[in-house]
Coordinates of C-alpha atoms in Angstrom, one line a residue:
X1 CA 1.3 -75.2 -42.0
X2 CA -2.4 -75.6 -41.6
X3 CA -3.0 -73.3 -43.9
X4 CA -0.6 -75.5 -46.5
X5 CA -2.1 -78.6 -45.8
X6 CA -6.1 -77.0 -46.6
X7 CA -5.2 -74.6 -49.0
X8 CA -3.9 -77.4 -51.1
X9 CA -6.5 -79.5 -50.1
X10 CA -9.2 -77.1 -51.5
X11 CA -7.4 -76.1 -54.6
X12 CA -6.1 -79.4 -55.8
X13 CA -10.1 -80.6 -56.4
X14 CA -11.0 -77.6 -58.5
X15 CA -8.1 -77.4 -60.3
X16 CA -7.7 -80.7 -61.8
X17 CA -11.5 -80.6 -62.9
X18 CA -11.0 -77.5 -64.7
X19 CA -7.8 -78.6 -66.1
X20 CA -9.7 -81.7 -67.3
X21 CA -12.3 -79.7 -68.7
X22 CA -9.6 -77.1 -70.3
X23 CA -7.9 -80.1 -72.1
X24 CA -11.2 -81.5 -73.1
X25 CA -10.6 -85.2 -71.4
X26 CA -13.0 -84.7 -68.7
X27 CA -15.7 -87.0 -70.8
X28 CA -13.1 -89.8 -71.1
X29 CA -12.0 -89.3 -67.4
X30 CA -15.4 -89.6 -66.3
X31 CA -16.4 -92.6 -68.7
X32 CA -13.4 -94.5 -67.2
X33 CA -13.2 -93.8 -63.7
X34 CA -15.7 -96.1 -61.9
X35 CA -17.0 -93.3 -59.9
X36 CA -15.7 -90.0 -60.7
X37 CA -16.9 -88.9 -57.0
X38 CA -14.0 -91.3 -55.8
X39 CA -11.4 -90.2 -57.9
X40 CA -11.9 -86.8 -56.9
X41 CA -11.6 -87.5 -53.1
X42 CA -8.5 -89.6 -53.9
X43 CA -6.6 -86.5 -55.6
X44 CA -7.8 -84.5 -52.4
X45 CA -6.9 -86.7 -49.7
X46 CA -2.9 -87.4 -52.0
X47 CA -2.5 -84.4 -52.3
X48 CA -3.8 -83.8 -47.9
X49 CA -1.4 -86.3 -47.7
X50 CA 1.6 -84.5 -49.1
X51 CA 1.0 -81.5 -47.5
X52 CA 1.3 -83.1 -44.4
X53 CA 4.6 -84.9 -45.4
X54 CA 5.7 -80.8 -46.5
X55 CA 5.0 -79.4 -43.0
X56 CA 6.4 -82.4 -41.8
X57 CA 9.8 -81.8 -43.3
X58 CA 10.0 -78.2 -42.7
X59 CA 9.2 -78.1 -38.8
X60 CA 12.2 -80.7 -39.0
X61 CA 14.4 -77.9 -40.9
X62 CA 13.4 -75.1 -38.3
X63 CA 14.2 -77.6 -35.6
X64 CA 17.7 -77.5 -36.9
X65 CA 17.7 -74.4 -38.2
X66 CA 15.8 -71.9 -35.8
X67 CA 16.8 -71.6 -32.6
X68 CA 13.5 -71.1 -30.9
X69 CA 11.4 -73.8 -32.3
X70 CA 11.7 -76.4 -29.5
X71 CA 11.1 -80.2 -30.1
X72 CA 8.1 -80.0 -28.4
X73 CA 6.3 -78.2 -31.1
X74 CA 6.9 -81.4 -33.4
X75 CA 5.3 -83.6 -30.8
X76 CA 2.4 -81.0 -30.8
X77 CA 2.0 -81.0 -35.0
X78 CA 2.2 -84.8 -34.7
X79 CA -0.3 -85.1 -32.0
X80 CA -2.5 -82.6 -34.1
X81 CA -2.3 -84.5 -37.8
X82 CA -5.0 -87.1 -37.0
X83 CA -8.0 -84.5 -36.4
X84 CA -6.6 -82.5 -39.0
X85 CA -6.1 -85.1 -41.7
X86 CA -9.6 -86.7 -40.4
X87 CA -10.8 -82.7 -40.8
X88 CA -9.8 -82.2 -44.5
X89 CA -12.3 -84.4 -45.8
X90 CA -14.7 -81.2 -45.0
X91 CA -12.6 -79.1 -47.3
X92 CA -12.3 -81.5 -49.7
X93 CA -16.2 -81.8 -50.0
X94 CA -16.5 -78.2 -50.6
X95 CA -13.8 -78.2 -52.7
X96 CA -16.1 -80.7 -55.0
X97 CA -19.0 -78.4 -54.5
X98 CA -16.9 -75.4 -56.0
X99 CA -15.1 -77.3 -59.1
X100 CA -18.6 -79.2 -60.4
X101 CA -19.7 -75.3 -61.4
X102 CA -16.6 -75.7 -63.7
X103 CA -18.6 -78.2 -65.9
X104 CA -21.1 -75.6 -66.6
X105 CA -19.6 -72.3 -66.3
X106 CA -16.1 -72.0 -68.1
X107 CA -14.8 -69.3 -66.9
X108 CA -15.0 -70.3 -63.0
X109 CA -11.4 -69.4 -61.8
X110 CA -11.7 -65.9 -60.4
X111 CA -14.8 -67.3 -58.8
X112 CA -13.2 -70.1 -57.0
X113 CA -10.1 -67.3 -56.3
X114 CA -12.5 -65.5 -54.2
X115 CA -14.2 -68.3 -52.5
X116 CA -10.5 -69.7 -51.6
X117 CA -10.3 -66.1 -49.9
X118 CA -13.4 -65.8 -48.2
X119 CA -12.8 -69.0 -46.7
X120 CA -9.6 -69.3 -45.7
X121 CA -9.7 -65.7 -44.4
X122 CA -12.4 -67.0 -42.5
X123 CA -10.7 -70.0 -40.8
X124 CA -7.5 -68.1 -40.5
X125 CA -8.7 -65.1 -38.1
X126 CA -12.2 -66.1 -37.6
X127 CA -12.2 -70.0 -36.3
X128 CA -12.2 -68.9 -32.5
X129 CA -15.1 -66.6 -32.8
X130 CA -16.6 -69.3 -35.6
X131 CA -15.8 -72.0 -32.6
X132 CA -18.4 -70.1 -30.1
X133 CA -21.2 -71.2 -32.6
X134 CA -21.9 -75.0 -32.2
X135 CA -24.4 -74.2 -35.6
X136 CA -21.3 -72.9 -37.3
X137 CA -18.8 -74.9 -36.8
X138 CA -21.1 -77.9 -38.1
X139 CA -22.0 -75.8 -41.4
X140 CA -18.6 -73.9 -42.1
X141 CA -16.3 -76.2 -43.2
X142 CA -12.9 -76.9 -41.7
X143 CA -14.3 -74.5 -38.6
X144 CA -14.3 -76.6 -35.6
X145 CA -10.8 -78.6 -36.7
X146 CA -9.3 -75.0 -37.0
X147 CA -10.2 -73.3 -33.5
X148 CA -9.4 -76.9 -32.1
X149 CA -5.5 -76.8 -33.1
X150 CA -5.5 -73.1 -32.5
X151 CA -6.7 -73.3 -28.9
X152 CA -4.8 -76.7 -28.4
X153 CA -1.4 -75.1 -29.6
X154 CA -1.8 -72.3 -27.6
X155 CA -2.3 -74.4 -24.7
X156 CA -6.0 -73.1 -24.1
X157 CA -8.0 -76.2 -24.3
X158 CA -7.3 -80.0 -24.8
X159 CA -8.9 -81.6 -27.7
X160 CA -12.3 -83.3 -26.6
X161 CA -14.5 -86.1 -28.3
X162 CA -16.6 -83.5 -28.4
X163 CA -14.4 -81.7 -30.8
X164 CA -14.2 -85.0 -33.4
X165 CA -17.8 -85.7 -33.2
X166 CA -18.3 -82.3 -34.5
X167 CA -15.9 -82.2 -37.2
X168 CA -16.8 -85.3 -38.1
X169 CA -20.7 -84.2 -38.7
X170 CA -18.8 -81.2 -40.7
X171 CA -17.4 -83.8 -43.0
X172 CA -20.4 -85.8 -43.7
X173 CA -22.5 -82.7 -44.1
X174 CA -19.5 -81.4 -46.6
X175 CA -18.8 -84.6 -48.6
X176 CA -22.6 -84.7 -49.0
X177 CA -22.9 -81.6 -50.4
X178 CA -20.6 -82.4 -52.9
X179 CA -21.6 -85.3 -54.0
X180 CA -25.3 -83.8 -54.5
X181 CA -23.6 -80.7 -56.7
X182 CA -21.5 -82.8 -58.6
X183 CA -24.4 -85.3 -59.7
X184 CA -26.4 -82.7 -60.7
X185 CA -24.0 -80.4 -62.9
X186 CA -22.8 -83.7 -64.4
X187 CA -26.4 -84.5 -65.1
X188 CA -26.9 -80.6 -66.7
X189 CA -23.7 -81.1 -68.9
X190 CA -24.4 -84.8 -70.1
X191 CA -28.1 -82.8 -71.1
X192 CA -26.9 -79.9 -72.4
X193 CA -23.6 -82.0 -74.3
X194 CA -21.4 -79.1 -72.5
X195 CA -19.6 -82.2 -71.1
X196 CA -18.7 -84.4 -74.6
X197 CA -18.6 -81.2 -76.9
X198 CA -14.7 -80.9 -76.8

């Protein structure tokens, strides 16, 4: 499920720029919108928020349909969803970073294939180890909120204030990082007319 809810998260950014882009109403989309920087965090945190809703609804279907999952599990998820909803805005950051390199380079989806890979690989069977790194957690993205609900689920640590401080640095440092790509590849394509020429 928490791969779901970031997976999505990730993918939704890159993909509506490029399908903007592919269609040719990127310019119009970015005229309009009063700050396209906004817009994109909105489709990444609706899209956050309906993942969520999904793994909502199916831990309620294996309640009633598995015999082993145990009611307690939903009271985990639920007690898990704010850090991880207040976590995505990390991925959704570097989800920003990856699509703006679809305003230059065209052909940018086996590239953003591979970096969907690499990273959730990563924060799928390396967020403990990533989690002994106070430096890594705060520059990999989604890091710390991973090995959190991972130890927390498995009943190996509580989550700390620590913990949100840290993912909450992971965010900024994200979202910035974003924000700085995007200006400048939307500043390289208004220059080069890459962005009106459809």
């Amino acid at each position: 499920m928490i791969w779901l809810i970031t997976n999505n998260s990730f993918i939704a950014i890159i993909e509506s720029i490029m399908k903007e882009n592919t269609q040719g109403t990127l310019e119009q989309l970015y005229l309009n919108a009063r700050s396209f920087y906004s817009l994109l965090i909105i489709k990444g945190v609706a899209v956050s928020i309906l993942s969520i809703i999904e793994s909502m609804v199916t831990l309620s279907l294996c309640l009633l349909f598995v015999p082993n999952v145990k009611f307690s599990m939903m009271l985990q998820w639920i007690y898990v969803l704010p850090l991880l909803f207040i976590a995505i805005f990390s991925l959704i950051g570097i989800g920003i970073t990856c699509a703006s390199f679809a305003l230059k380079y065209k052909n940018i989806s086996n590239f953003y294939s591979m970096v969907s890979s690499i990273l959730f690989g990563i924060l799928t069977y390396g967020a403990i180890f990533l989690n002994k790194k106070l430096i890594l957690t705060i520059l990999f993205p989604f890091a710390k909120a991973n090995a959190t609900i991972q130890l927390f689920l498995r009943g190996k640590a509580p989550i700390s204030v620590n913990a949100y401080i840290i993912i909450i640095i992971n965010d900024l440092l994200m979202m910035a990082l974003g924000y700085v790509v995007l200006k400048y590849y939307l500043k390289e394509s208004k220059m080069s007319g890459s962005l009106s020429k459809f």
